[in-house]
């Protein structure tokens, strides 16, 4: 009689005072971002008069044998109650759905309700991480490589793990975590400098996602580049050396002609001078 008189909101505020049943423990439920999950409230009899499911103090969905309940708009399309097995399916799970939920089950109008707490954990898979490596030229046989790994779209916040790196050769850690303001998913990245003197195969993982294996600190490409640079320098040096020497030799030859006192050259010069005299 009382429940039919009171408004839904009054009823809920009365219900909020209900303490979870003796000996009830929190049940843990896990859902994947964008997918569906089913909350199952414990049955306390063969027929139930009323069910309320609420999150913190907010009513989500339920049923009442004697009246229609006002389902909040944001849950109306996303939740479906199954009266016979006291369950609620929730679709298109988002990170903000994470938290404590309470089932309040009424056997009949007269009996005290029983309450059960369910904790919903939301997870989202990280995209395949991307690894990049860029190495310096070797100095005393050691290269400094800038390694980084990042992945996005995951939840909760993950850490970067590297396979097959010698930790004592890592310096200058930089961690970067960015949470998407709307989806609440994380973009995790980590970078550092790795000193190496031989090729290393590496991969990184964030959450359950693992990158492809990348080989870095390889000499081959750099070496062929070095060889090309050396050849170029050699050609340049040759040009710089040979061209001036040819010029110097030529200049010397040219200068020899007017030099006086050179017996070998004076003869033809004298010949030339003697020609106009002949005419
Ligand atoms: C639920 O998870 C919490 C921590 O996340 C843990 O303390 C509790 O024991 C778990 N309950 C069950 C029933 O697994
Ligand atoms: C719920 O779904 C109906 C039809 O499927 C749609 O017209 C309505 O806009 C939806 N409401 C919300 C809040 O998404
Ligand atoms: C409600 O749950 C029962 C038992 O799991 C199932 O047989 C029935 O099909 C469900 N009803 C709806 C409408 O999904
Ligand atoms: C699922 O929820 C997100 C927001 O959390 C929304 O942007 C998206 O349109 C929803 N998808 C469907 C199929 O309703
Ligand atoms: C790791 O690097 C340090 C310093 O370069 C070296 O002394 C050590 O032997 C390396 N350990 C392994 C397992 O390669
Ligand atoms: C970055 O993360 C690694 C591993 O989680 C940690 O060892 C390191 O101290 C962190 N560096 C900074 C600058 O936060
Ligand atoms: C994630 O972070 C990395 C490095 O901080 C950035 O390069 C990348 O574009 C970001 N990706 C997304 C999807 O935000
Ligand atoms: C790296 O991987 C390649 C191809 O899988 C393999 O041939 C090479 O021996 C590996 N190098 C090291 C240092 O493990």
Coordinates of C-alpha atoms and ligand atoms in Angstrom, one line a residue:
X1 CA 0.0 0.0 0.0
X2 CA 2.7 2.4 0.9
X3 CA 4.8 1.8 -2.3
X4 CA 1.8 2.6 -4.5
X5 CA 1.3 5.9 -2.7
X6 CA 4.9 7.1 -2.7
X7 CA 6.5 8.4 -5.8
X8 CA 9.4 6.4 -7.4
X9 CA 12.0 8.9 -6.1
X10 CA 10.7 8.6 -2.5
X11 CA 10.8 4.9 -2.8
X12 CA 14.4 4.9 -4.0
X13 CA 15.5 7.3 -1.3
X14 CA 14.0 4.8 1.2
X15 CA 15.8 2.0 -0.5
X16 CA 19.1 3.8 -0.3
X17 CA 19.0 3.3 3.4
X18 CA 18.9 -0.5 2.9
X19 CA 22.1 -2.1 4.0
X20 CA 23.6 -5.0 2.0
X21 CA 22.4 -8.4 3.4
X22 CA 24.4 -10.1 6.1
X23 CA 27.4 -12.0 4.8
X24 CA 27.1 -10.7 1.3
X25 CA 30.3 -10.1 -0.5
X26 CA 31.1 -7.9 -3.5
X27 CA 30.9 -9.9 -6.7
X28 CA 33.3 -8.9 -9.4
X29 CA 32.3 -8.6 -13.0
X30 CA 34.4 -7.7 -16.0
X31 CA 33.3 -6.1 -19.2
X32 CA 35.1 -5.2 -22.4
X33 CA 34.8 -1.6 -23.8
X34 CA 32.0 -1.4 -26.4
X35 CA 30.7 -4.9 -25.6
X36 CA 27.8 -6.2 -23.4
X37 CA 27.7 -7.5 -19.9
X38 CA 25.0 -9.2 -17.8
X39 CA 24.5 -8.3 -14.1
X40 CA 23.0 -11.2 -12.3
X41 CA 21.2 -10.6 -9.0
X42 CA 20.7 -13.5 -6.7
X43 CA 17.2 -15.0 -6.6
X44 CA 15.7 -15.1 -3.2
X45 CA 12.4 -16.9 -4.1
X46 CA 10.6 -18.3 -7.1
X47 CA 8.7 -15.1 -7.7
X48 CA 10.0 -11.6 -7.1
X49 CA 7.8 -8.5 -6.6
X50 CA 10.4 -5.9 -7.4
X51 CA 14.0 -5.4 -8.5
X52 CA 16.0 -2.2 -8.4
X53 CA 19.5 -2.0 -9.8
X54 CA 21.4 1.2 -9.0
X55 CA 24.8 2.6 -9.3
X56 CA 25.9 4.6 -6.3
X57 CA 22.6 6.4 -5.6
X58 CA 21.4 6.5 -9.2
X59 CA 18.6 4.2 -10.3
X60 CA 19.5 2.3 -13.5
X61 CA 16.8 -0.2 -14.3
X62 CA 14.5 -2.8 -12.7
X63 CA 10.9 -3.8 -12.5
X64 CA 7.9 -3.7 -10.3
X65 CA 5.0 -6.0 -10.6
X66 CA 2.5 -3.3 -9.8
X67 CA 3.8 -0.2 -11.6
X68 CA 6.1 1.0 -14.5
X69 CA 9.4 2.4 -13.5
X70 CA 11.0 5.5 -15.0
X71 CA 14.2 4.3 -16.6
X72 CA 16.7 7.2 -17.0
X73 CA 17.2 8.1 -20.6
X74 CA 20.9 7.3 -20.7
X75 CA 20.2 3.7 -19.6
X76 CA 16.9 3.1 -21.4
X77 CA 18.3 2.0 -24.7
X78 CA 21.4 0.3 -23.2
X79 CA 19.9 -2.0 -20.6
X80 CA 17.4 -4.8 -20.7
X81 CA 15.9 -6.5 -17.6
X82 CA 15.1 -10.2 -17.6
X83 CA 12.5 -10.6 -14.8
X84 CA 12.6 -14.4 -14.7
X85 CA 16.3 -14.6 -13.9
X86 CA 16.8 -11.2 -12.2
X87 CA 19.4 -10.1 -14.6
X88 CA 20.2 -7.0 -16.5
X89 CA 22.1 -6.8 -19.8
X90 CA 24.0 -3.6 -20.4
X91 CA 25.3 -2.9 -23.9
X92 CA 28.0 -0.8 -25.4
X93 CA 30.0 -0.6 -22.2
X94 CA 32.1 2.5 -21.7
X95 CA 34.9 3.2 -19.1
X96 CA 32.5 5.4 -17.1
X97 CA 30.3 2.3 -16.5
X98 CA 33.0 1.0 -14.2
X99 CA 32.1 1.0 -10.5
X100 CA 29.9 -0.4 -7.8
X101 CA 26.4 -1.5 -8.6
X102 CA 23.7 -2.7 -6.2
X103 CA 20.8 -5.1 -6.7
X104 CA 17.9 -4.6 -4.4
X105 CA 15.6 -7.6 -4.6
X106 CA 12.0 -7.7 -3.1
X107 CA 10.4 -11.1 -2.6
X108 CA 7.1 -9.5 -1.9
X109 CA 5.6 -6.1 -1.1
X110 CA 5.8 -6.8 2.6
X111 CA 9.2 -8.4 3.1
X112 CA 12.4 -6.5 3.6
X113 CA 14.5 -6.4 0.5
X114 CA 17.9 -8.0 0.1
X115 CA 20.8 -6.1 -1.3
X116 CA 23.9 -7.4 -3.2
X117 CA 26.9 -5.4 -4.5
X118 CA 28.5 -6.0 -7.8
X119 CA 31.7 -4.3 -8.9
X120 CA 32.1 -3.8 -12.6
X121 CA 35.6 -3.6 -14.0
X122 CA 36.0 -2.4 -17.6
X123 CA 38.9 -3.3 -19.8
X124 CA 40.0 -2.3 -23.3
X125 CA 42.6 -3.9 -25.4
X126 CA 45.6 -1.8 -26.5
X127 CA 46.3 -1.6 -30.3
X128 CA 49.4 -3.4 -31.5
X129 CA 52.3 -1.3 -30.1
X130 CA 54.7 0.5 -32.5
X131 CA 58.4 0.4 -32.0
X132 CA 60.9 2.8 -33.5
X133 CA 64.7 2.9 -33.3
X134 CA 67.2 5.4 -34.6
X135 CA 70.9 5.0 -34.0
X136 CA 73.8 7.3 -34.1
X137 CA 77.1 6.6 -35.9
X138 CA 79.3 4.4 -33.7
X139 CA 81.8 6.0 -31.4
X140 CA 84.5 3.7 -30.1
X141 CA 82.3 0.9 -31.5
X142 CA 79.2 1.9 -29.4
X143 CA 76.0 3.3 -30.9
X144 CA 73.4 5.3 -29.0
X145 CA 70.0 4.3 -30.2
X146 CA 66.8 6.2 -29.4
X147 CA 64.1 3.6 -28.8
X148 CA 60.4 4.2 -28.4
X149 CA 57.2 2.2 -28.1
X150 CA 53.6 3.4 -28.0
X151 CA 50.1 2.0 -28.1
X152 CA 46.7 3.5 -27.6
X153 CA 43.1 2.6 -27.1
X154 CA 43.6 0.5 -23.9
X155 CA 42.2 0.6 -20.4
X156 CA 43.3 0.5 -17.6
X157 CA 46.6 2.5 -17.8
X158 CA 49.3 0.0 -18.8
X159 CA 53.0 -0.1 -18.5
X160 CA 55.5 -0.7 -21.3
X161 CA 57.6 -3.9 -21.1
X162 CA 60.5 -4.7 -23.4
X163 CA 61.8 -8.1 -24.3
X164 CA 65.5 -8.8 -24.7
X165 CA 67.1 -5.5 -23.6
X166 CA 70.0 -5.3 -21.2
X167 CA 68.7 -2.9 -18.5
X168 CA 72.2 -1.7 -17.6
X169 CA 72.5 -0.2 -21.1
X170 CA 69.3 1.9 -20.8
X171 CA 69.5 5.6 -20.0
X172 CA 67.3 8.6 -20.1
X173 CA 63.8 7.1 -19.5
X174 CA 60.8 9.1 -20.7
X175 CA 57.3 8.0 -19.9
X176 CA 54.2 9.5 -21.4
X177 CA 50.6 8.6 -20.7
X178 CA 47.7 10.4 -22.1
X179 CA 44.1 9.7 -21.4
X180 CA 41.4 10.3 -24.0
X181 CA 39.1 12.9 -22.5
X182 CA 36.0 11.3 -23.9
X183 CA 36.6 7.5 -24.1
X184 CA 38.9 7.5 -21.1
X185 CA 41.2 5.1 -22.8
X186 CA 45.0 5.5 -22.6
X187 CA 47.8 6.2 -25.0
X188 CA 51.0 5.0 -23.4
X189 CA 54.5 5.7 -24.7
X190 CA 58.0 5.2 -23.4
X191 CA 61.3 6.3 -24.9
X192 CA 65.0 6.0 -23.9
X193 CA 68.5 5.8 -25.1
X194 CA 70.1 2.4 -25.5
X195 CA 73.8 1.9 -26.0
X196 CA 74.8 -1.1 -28.0
X197 CA 77.7 -2.5 -30.1
X198 CA 75.9 -5.3 -31.9
X199 CA 72.5 -5.9 -33.6
X200 CA 69.6 -6.4 -31.1
X201 CA 66.2 -7.9 -31.7
X202 CA 63.6 -6.1 -29.6
X203 CA 59.8 -6.0 -29.1
X204 CA 57.6 -4.2 -26.6
X205 CA 54.3 -5.0 -24.9
X206 CA 51.6 -2.9 -23.4
X207 CA 48.8 -4.8 -21.7
X208 CA 48.3 -8.0 -23.7
X209 CA 49.4 -6.4 -27.0
X210 CA 52.8 -7.1 -28.3
X211 CA 54.7 -5.3 -31.1
X212 CA 56.5 -6.9 -34.0
X213 CA 60.2 -7.7 -33.5
X214 CA 62.5 -5.0 -34.8
X215 CA 66.3 -5.3 -35.3
X216 CA 68.3 -2.3 -34.5
X217 CA 72.0 -1.3 -33.9
X218 CA 72.9 -2.9 -37.3
X219 CA 76.1 -1.9 -38.9
X220 CA 75.4 -2.9 -42.5
X221 CA 73.5 0.1 -43.8
X222 CA 75.6 2.6 -41.9
X223 CA 78.8 1.0 -43.1
X224 CA 77.8 1.1 -46.8
X225 CA 76.9 4.7 -46.2
X226 CA 80.3 5.3 -44.6
X227 CA 82.0 3.6 -47.6
X228 CA 80.1 5.8 -50.0
X229 CA 81.1 8.9 -48.0
X230 CA 84.7 7.8 -47.9
X231 CA 84.7 7.2 -51.7
X232 CA 83.2 10.6 -52.2
X233 CA 85.8 12.2 -50.0
X234 CA 88.6 10.3 -51.9
X235 CA 87.3 11.6 -55.2
X236 CA 87.1 15.1 -53.9
X237 CA 90.7 14.9 -52.5
X238 CA 91.9 13.5 -55.9
X239 CA 90.2 16.4 -57.7
X240 CA 91.6 18.9 -55.2
X241 CA 95.1 17.4 -55.5
X242 CA 95.4 16.6 -59.2
X243 CA 93.8 19.6 -60.6
X244 CA 96.0 22.1 -58.8
X245 CA 99.1 20.1 -59.4
X246 CA 98.3 20.0 -63.1
X247 CA 97.8 23.8 -63.0
X248 CA 101.1 24.3 -61.1
X249 CA 102.9 22.2 -63.6
X250 CA 101.3 24.1 -66.5
X251 CA 102.1 27.4 -64.9
X252 CA 105.7 26.4 -64.5
X253 CA 105.9 25.4 -68.1
X254 CA 104.3 28.7 -69.2
X255 CA 106.6 30.7 -67.1
X256 CA 109.7 29.0 -68.5
X257 CA 109.3 30.7 -71.9
X258 CA 110.0 34.3 -70.8
X259 CA 112.6 33.3 -68.3
X260 CA 115.9 34.8 -69.6
X261 CA 119.1 32.9 -69.4
X262 CA 117.6 29.6 -70.4
X263 CA 119.8 28.4 -73.2
X264 CA 117.4 25.8 -74.5
X265 CA 114.6 28.4 -74.9
X266 CA 116.7 31.3 -76.1
X267 CA 117.4 29.6 -79.4
X268 CA 113.8 29.5 -80.7
X269 CA 113.2 32.9 -79.3
X270 CA 116.1 34.3 -81.2
X271 CA 114.8 32.5 -84.3
X272 CA 111.4 34.3 -83.9
X273 CA 113.0 37.6 -83.5
X274 CA 115.2 37.1 -86.4
X275 CA 112.2 36.4 -88.8
X276 CA 111.0 40.0 -89.1
X277 CA 114.6 41.1 -89.6
X278 CA 114.7 38.8 -92.7
X279 CA 111.8 40.5 -94.5
Ligands
LIG1 C1 36.8 -8.4 -6.1 O1 37.9 -7.6 -6.4 C2 38.4 -7.0 -5.2 C3 39.6 -6.1 -5.6 O2 39.4 -5.7 -6.9 C4 38.9 -8.1 -4.2 O3 39.4 -7.5 -3.1 C5 37.8 -9.0 -3.9 O4 38.3 -10.1 -3.1 C6 37.2 -9.6 -5.2 N1 36.0 -10.4 -4.8 C7 35.8 -11.6 -5.4 C8 34.6 -12.3 -4.9 O5 36.5 -12.1 -6.2
LIG2 C1 16.8 5.1 -28.0 O1 16.4 4.3 -29.2 C2 15.3 4.9 -29.9 C3 15.0 3.9 -31.0 O2 15.8 2.9 -31.1 C4 15.8 6.2 -30.4 O3 14.7 6.8 -31.1 C5 16.2 7.1 -29.2 O4 16.7 8.4 -29.7 C6 17.2 6.5 -28.4 N1 17.5 7.3 -27.2 C7 18.7 7.5 -26.7 C8 18.8 8.4 -25.5 O5 19.7 7.1 -27.3
LIG3 C1 15.5 -14.6 -19.3 O1 16.4 -15.6 -18.8 C2 16.0 -16.9 -18.9 C3 16.9 -17.8 -18.2 O2 18.2 -17.4 -18.4 C4 15.9 -17.2 -20.4 O3 15.5 -18.6 -20.6 C5 15.0 -16.3 -21.1 O4 15.0 -16.5 -22.5 C6 15.4 -14.8 -20.8 N1 14.4 -14.0 -21.4 C7 14.7 -13.0 -22.2 C8 13.5 -12.1 -22.7 O5 15.8 -12.8 -22.6
LIG4 C1 28.6 3.4 -27.8 O1 28.9 4.4 -26.8 C2 29.7 5.5 -27.3 C3 30.0 6.5 -26.2 O2 30.4 5.8 -25.1 C4 29.0 6.2 -28.5 O3 29.8 7.2 -29.0 C5 28.7 5.2 -29.6 O4 27.9 5.8 -30.6 C6 27.8 4.0 -29.0 N1 27.6 3.0 -30.0 C7 26.5 2.4 -30.2 C8 26.5 1.4 -31.2 O5 25.5 2.8 -29.6
LIG5 C1 74.7 -5.8 -19.9 O1 75.5 -4.6 -20.2 C2 76.6 -4.5 -19.3 C3 77.3 -3.2 -19.5 O2 77.4 -2.9 -20.9 C4 77.5 -5.7 -19.4 O3 78.6 -5.6 -18.5 C5 76.7 -7.0 -19.2 O4 77.5 -8.1 -19.4 C6 75.5 -7.1 -20.1 N1 74.7 -8.2 -19.7 C7 74.1 -9.0 -20.6 C8 73.3 -10.1 -20.1 O5 74.3 -8.9 -21.8
LIG6 C1 59.5 5.3 -16.7 O1 59.0 4.0 -16.5 C2 60.0 3.1 -16.1 C3 59.4 1.7 -16.1 O2 58.1 1.7 -15.7 C4 60.7 3.5 -14.8 O3 61.7 2.6 -14.5 C5 61.3 4.9 -15.0 O4 61.8 5.3 -13.8 C6 60.2 5.8 -15.5 N1 60.8 7.1 -15.8 C7 60.3 8.3 -15.5 C8 61.1 9.5 -15.9 O5 59.2 8.4 -15.1
LIG7 C1 50.1 8.3 -28.8 O1 51.3 8.9 -28.4 C2 52.3 8.9 -29.3 C3 53.6 9.5 -28.6 O2 53.3 10.2 -27.5 C4 52.0 9.7 -30.5 O3 53.0 9.7 -31.5 C5 50.7 9.1 -31.1 O4 50.3 9.8 -32.2 C6 49.6 9.0 -30.1 N1 48.5 8.2 -30.7 C7 47.2 8.5 -30.5 C8 46.3 7.6 -31.2 O5 46.9 9.4 -29.8
LIG8 C1 67.4 -11.4 -34.8 O1 66.4 -12.0 -35.5 C2 66.8 -12.5 -36.8 C3 65.6 -13.0 -37.6 O2 64.7 -13.6 -36.7 C4 67.9 -13.6 -36.5 O3 68.4 -14.1 -37.8 C5 69.0 -13.0 -35.7 O4 70.0 -14.0 -35.4 C6 68.5 -12.4 -34.5 N1 69.6 -11.6 -33.9 C7 69.9 -11.6 -32.6 C8 71.0 -10.8 -32.1 O5 69.2 -12.3 -31.8

